[in-house]
mmCIF file of C-alpha atoms in Angstrom:
data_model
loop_
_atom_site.group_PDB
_atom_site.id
_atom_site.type_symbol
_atom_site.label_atom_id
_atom_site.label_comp_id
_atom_site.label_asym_id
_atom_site.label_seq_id
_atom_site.Cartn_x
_atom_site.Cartn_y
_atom_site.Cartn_z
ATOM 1 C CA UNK A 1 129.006 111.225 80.545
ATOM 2 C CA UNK A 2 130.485 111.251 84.002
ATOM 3 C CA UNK A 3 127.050 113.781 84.808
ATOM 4 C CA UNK A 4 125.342 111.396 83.434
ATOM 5 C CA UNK A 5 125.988 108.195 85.382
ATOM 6 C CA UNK A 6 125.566 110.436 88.544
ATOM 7 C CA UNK A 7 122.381 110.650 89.423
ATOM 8 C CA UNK A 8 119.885 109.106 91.947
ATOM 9 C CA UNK A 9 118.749 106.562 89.256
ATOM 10 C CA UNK A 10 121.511 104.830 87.887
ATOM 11 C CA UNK A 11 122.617 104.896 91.944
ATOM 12 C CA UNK A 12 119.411 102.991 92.708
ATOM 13 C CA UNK A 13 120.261 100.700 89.746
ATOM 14 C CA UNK A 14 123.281 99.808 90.937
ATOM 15 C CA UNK A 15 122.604 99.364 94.585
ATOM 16 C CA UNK A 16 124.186 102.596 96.174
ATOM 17 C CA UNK A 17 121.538 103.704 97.972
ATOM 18 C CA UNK A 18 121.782 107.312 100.352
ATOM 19 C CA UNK A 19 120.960 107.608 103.883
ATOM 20 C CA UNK A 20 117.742 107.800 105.158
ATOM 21 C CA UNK A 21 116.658 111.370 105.874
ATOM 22 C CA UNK A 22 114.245 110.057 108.461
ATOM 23 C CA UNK A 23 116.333 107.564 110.176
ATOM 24 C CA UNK A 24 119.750 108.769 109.763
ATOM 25 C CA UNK A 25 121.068 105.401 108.727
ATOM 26 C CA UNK A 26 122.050 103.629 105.995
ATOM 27 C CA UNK A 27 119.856 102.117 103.585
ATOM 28 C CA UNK A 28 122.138 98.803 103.598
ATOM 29 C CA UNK A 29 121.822 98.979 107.631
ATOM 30 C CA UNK A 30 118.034 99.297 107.449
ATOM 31 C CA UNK A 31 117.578 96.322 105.606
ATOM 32 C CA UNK A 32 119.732 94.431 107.635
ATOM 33 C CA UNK A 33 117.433 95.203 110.829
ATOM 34 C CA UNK A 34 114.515 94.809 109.313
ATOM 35 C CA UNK A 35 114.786 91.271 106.714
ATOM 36 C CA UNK A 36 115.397 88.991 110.044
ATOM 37 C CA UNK A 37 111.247 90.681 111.195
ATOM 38 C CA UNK A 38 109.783 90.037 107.886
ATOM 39 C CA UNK A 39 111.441 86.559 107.422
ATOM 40 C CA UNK A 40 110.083 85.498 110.954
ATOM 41 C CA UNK A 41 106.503 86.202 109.441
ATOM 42 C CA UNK A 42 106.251 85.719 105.776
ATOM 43 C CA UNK A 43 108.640 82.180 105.765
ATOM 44 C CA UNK A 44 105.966 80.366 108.797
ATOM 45 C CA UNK A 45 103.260 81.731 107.052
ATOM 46 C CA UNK A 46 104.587 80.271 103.601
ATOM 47 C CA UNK A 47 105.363 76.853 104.878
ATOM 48 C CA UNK A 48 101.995 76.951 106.924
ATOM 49 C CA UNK A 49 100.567 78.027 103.906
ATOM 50 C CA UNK A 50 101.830 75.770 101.401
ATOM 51 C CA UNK A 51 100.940 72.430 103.987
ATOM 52 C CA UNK A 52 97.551 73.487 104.642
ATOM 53 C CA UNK A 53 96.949 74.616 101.251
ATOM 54 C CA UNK A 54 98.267 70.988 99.717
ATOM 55 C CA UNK A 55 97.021 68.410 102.802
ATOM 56 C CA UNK A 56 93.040 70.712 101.759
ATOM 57 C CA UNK A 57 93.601 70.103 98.485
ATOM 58 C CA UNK A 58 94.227 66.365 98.630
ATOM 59 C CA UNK A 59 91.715 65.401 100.977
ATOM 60 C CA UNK A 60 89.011 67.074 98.616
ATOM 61 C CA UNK A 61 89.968 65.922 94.930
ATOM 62 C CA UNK A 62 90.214 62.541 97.308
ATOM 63 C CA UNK A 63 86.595 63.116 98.255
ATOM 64 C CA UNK A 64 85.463 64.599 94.933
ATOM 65 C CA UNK A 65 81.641 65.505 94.734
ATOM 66 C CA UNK A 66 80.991 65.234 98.199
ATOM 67 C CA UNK A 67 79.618 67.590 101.178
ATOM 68 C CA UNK A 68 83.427 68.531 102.135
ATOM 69 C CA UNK A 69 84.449 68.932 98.307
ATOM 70 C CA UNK A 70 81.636 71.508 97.655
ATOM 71 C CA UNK A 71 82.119 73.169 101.014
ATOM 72 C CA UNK A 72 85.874 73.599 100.568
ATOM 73 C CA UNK A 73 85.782 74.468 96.660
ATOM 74 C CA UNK A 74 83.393 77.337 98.130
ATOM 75 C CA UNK A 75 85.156 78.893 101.016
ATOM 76 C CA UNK A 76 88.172 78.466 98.450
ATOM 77 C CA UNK A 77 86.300 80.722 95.595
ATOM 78 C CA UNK A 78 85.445 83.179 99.104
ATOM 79 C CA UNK A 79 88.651 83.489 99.847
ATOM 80 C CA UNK A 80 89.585 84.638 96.435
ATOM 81 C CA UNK A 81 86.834 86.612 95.543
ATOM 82 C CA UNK A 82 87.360 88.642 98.626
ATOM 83 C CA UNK A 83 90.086 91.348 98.245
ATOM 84 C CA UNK A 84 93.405 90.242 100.380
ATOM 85 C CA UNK A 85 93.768 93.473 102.366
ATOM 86 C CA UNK A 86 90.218 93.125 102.946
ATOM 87 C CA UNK A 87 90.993 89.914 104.972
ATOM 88 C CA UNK A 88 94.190 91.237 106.227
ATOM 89 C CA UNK A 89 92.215 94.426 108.201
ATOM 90 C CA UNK A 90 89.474 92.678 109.288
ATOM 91 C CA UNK A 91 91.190 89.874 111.087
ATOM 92 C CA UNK A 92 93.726 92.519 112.368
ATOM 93 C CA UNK A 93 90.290 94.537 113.656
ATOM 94 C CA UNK A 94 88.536 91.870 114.928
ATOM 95 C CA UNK A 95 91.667 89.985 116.602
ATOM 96 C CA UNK A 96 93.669 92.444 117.217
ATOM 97 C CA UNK A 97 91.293 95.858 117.958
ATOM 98 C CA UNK A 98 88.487 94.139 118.994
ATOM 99 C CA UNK A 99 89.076 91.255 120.983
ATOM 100 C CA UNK A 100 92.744 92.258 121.898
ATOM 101 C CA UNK A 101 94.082 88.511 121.315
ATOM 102 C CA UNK A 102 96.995 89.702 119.242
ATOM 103 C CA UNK A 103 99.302 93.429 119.007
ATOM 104 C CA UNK A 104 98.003 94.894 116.104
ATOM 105 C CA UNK A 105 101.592 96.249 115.535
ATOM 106 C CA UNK A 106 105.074 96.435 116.620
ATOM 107 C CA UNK A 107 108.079 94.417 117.205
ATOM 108 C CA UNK A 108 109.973 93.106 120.603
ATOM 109 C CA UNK A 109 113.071 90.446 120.092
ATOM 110 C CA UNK A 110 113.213 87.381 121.923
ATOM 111 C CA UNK A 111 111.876 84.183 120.462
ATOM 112 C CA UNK A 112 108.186 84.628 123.082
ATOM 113 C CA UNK A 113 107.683 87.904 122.022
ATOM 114 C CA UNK A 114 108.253 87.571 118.589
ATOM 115 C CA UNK A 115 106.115 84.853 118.220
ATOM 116 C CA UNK A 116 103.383 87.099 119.875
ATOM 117 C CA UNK A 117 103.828 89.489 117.849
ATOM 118 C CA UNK A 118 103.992 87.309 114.348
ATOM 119 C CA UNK A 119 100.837 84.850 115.067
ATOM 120 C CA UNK A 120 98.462 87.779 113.658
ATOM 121 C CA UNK A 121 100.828 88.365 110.534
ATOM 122 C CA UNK A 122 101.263 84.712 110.005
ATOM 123 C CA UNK A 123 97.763 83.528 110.342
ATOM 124 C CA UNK A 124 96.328 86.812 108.593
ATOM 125 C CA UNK A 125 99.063 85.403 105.684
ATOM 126 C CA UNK A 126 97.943 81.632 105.622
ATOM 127 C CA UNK A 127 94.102 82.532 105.893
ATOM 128 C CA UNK A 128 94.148 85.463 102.944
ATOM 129 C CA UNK A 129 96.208 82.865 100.263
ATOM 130 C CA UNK A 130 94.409 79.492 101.234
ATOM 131 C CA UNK A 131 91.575 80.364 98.953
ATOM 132 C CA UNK A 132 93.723 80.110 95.868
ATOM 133 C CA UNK A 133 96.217 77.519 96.779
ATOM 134 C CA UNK A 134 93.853 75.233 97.382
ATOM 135 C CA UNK A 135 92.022 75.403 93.990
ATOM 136 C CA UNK A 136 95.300 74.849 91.853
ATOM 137 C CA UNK A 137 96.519 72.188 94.230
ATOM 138 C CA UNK A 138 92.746 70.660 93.986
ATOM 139 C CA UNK A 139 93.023 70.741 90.198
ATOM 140 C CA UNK A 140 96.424 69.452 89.936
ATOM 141 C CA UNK A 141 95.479 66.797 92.211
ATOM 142 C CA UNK A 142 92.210 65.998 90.589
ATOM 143 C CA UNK A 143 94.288 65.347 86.812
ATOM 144 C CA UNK A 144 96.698 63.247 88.796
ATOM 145 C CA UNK A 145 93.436 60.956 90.331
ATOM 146 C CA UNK A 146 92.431 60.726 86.851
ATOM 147 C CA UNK A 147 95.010 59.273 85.049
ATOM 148 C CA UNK A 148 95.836 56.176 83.732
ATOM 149 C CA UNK A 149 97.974 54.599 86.253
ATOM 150 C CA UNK A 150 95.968 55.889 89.209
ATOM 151 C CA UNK A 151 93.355 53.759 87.787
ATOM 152 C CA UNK A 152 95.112 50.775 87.056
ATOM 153 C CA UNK A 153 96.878 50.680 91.055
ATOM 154 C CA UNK A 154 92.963 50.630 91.958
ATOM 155 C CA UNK A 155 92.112 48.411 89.562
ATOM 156 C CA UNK A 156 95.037 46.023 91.163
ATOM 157 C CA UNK A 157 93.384 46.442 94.579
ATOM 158 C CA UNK A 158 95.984 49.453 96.149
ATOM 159 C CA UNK A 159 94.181 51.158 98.742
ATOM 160 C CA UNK A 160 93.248 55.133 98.159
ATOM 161 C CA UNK A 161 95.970 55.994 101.080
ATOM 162 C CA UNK A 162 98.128 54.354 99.297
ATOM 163 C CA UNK A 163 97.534 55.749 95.985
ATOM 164 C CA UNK A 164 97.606 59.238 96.710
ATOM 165 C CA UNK A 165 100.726 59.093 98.990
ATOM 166 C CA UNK A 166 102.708 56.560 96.069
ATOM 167 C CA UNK A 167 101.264 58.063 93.072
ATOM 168 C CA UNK A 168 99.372 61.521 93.204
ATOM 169 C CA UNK A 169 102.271 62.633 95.773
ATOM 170 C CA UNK A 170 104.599 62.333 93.721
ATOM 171 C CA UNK A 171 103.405 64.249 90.800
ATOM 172 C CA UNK A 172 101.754 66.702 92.232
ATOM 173 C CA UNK A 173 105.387 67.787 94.119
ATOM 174 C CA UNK A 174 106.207 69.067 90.912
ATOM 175 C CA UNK A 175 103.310 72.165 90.283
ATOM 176 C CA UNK A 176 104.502 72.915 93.762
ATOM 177 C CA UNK A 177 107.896 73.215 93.471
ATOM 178 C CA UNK A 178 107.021 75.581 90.435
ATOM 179 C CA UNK A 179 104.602 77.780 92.531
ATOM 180 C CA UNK A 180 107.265 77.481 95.387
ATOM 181 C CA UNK A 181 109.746 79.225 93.101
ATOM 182 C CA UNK A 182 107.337 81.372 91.595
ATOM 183 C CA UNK A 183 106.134 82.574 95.474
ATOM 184 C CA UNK A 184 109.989 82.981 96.630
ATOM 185 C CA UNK A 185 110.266 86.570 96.252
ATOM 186 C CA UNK A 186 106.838 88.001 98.283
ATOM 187 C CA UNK A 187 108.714 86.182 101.134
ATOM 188 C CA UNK A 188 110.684 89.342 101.549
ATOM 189 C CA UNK A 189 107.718 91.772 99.307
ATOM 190 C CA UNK A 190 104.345 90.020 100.841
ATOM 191 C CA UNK A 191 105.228 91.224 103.922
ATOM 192 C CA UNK A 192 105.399 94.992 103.750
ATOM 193 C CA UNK A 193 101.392 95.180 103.800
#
C-alpha cells in the first residue's frame, strides 16, 4: 500500500509537486513568480472584456434591426467563427512583428513596463472573446426589452435610457454574474496561450 500511494500521480493529486529539472526550483516557487504576470493580463482583459462586451450588447438589442444591430451581430458571428489563436497570432504578427507597436514577448517589472508589455495580451484577449460575449449579452438583453414590464414603463412614458439602466440592467446583471463565475478559472488557464 505504502508503494502504492508513492508515486508521481497520487503526488500530483495531492499537490506535492518535484522540482523543476529545467529551472531548478520548486514547482510551488514557480507559480508564485509567475500568477502575479498572468493576473496583470488575463484580469484587465476580463474586466475590459466583460464592459465592452455588455455596454455592445445593450446599445444593439437597444437599436434592434438597425444598420449598427446588423453590423455588430456580424462582426460578432466573425469573431466566433474565426478560430481564437487565429486572432491571437495575427494581431501578435501584425502589431507586434510587423508594425513593432507592441513586444511580441517577454516580461520587465515595474508598473510602465508591464503595461507595455500586457497591452498586446490584453487587447489580443478582449478582441478574440468579444465576438461571443456580445451575442449572449445581446440575447439576454433582447428577452429583457421584451417583457412585460419593459413594455408597460414605455407604455407609462419612461424614457429608453431610463428603461434599460432601471429595468434591463438589472436583470441582465444576473446571466453575467453566472458567466462571470463560469469565466473565473481561464483567468489563471486563458492565459498560458
Amino acid at each position: 500500500l505504502a508503494a502504492l500511494l508513492d508515486t508521481q500521480f497520487i503526488n500530483i493529486l495531492t499537490f506535492q509537486f518535484p522540482r523543476s529539472m529545467r529551472y531548478q526550483e520548486t514547482v510551488w516557487k514557480l507559480f508564485a513568480d509567475k500568477a502575479p504576470v498572468s493576473l496583470a493580463i488575463q484580469g484587465p482583459a476580463f474586466v475590459v472584456g466583460l464592459g465592452l462586451q455588455f455596454v455592445v450588447a445593450l446599445i444593439v438589442a437597444a437599436r434592434r434591426n438597425s444598420l449598427a444591430d446588423y453590423s455588430a451581430t456580424g462582426f460578432a458571428v466573425l469573431m466566433m467563427s474565426i478560430p481564437t489563436l487565429s486572432v491571437y497570432l495575427g494581431v501578435q504578427w501584425l502589431f507586434g512583428a510587423k508594425l513593432l507597436w507592441f513586444p511580441v514577448a517577454g516580461w520587465a517589472p515595474g508598473f510602465i513596463f508591464a503595461i507595455h508589455f500586457a497591452a498586446l495580451p490584453i487587447l489580443v484577449s478582449v478582441v478574440g472573446g468579444l465576438g461571443g460575449g456580445v451575442r449572449f449579452y445581446r440575447t439576454v438583453a433582447l428577452e429583457e426589452i421584451n417583457t412585460d414590464y419593459v413594455r408597460t414603463a414605455r407604455a407609462k412614458g419612461v424614457s429608453g435610457g431610463n428603461i434599460l439602466v432601471m429595468h434591463v440592467f438589472r436583470n441582465l446583471l444576473i446571466p453575467v454574474v453566472t458567466q462571470t463565475i463560469v469565466a473565473i478559472p481561464f483567468l489563471v488557464t486563458g492565459s498560458l496561450i
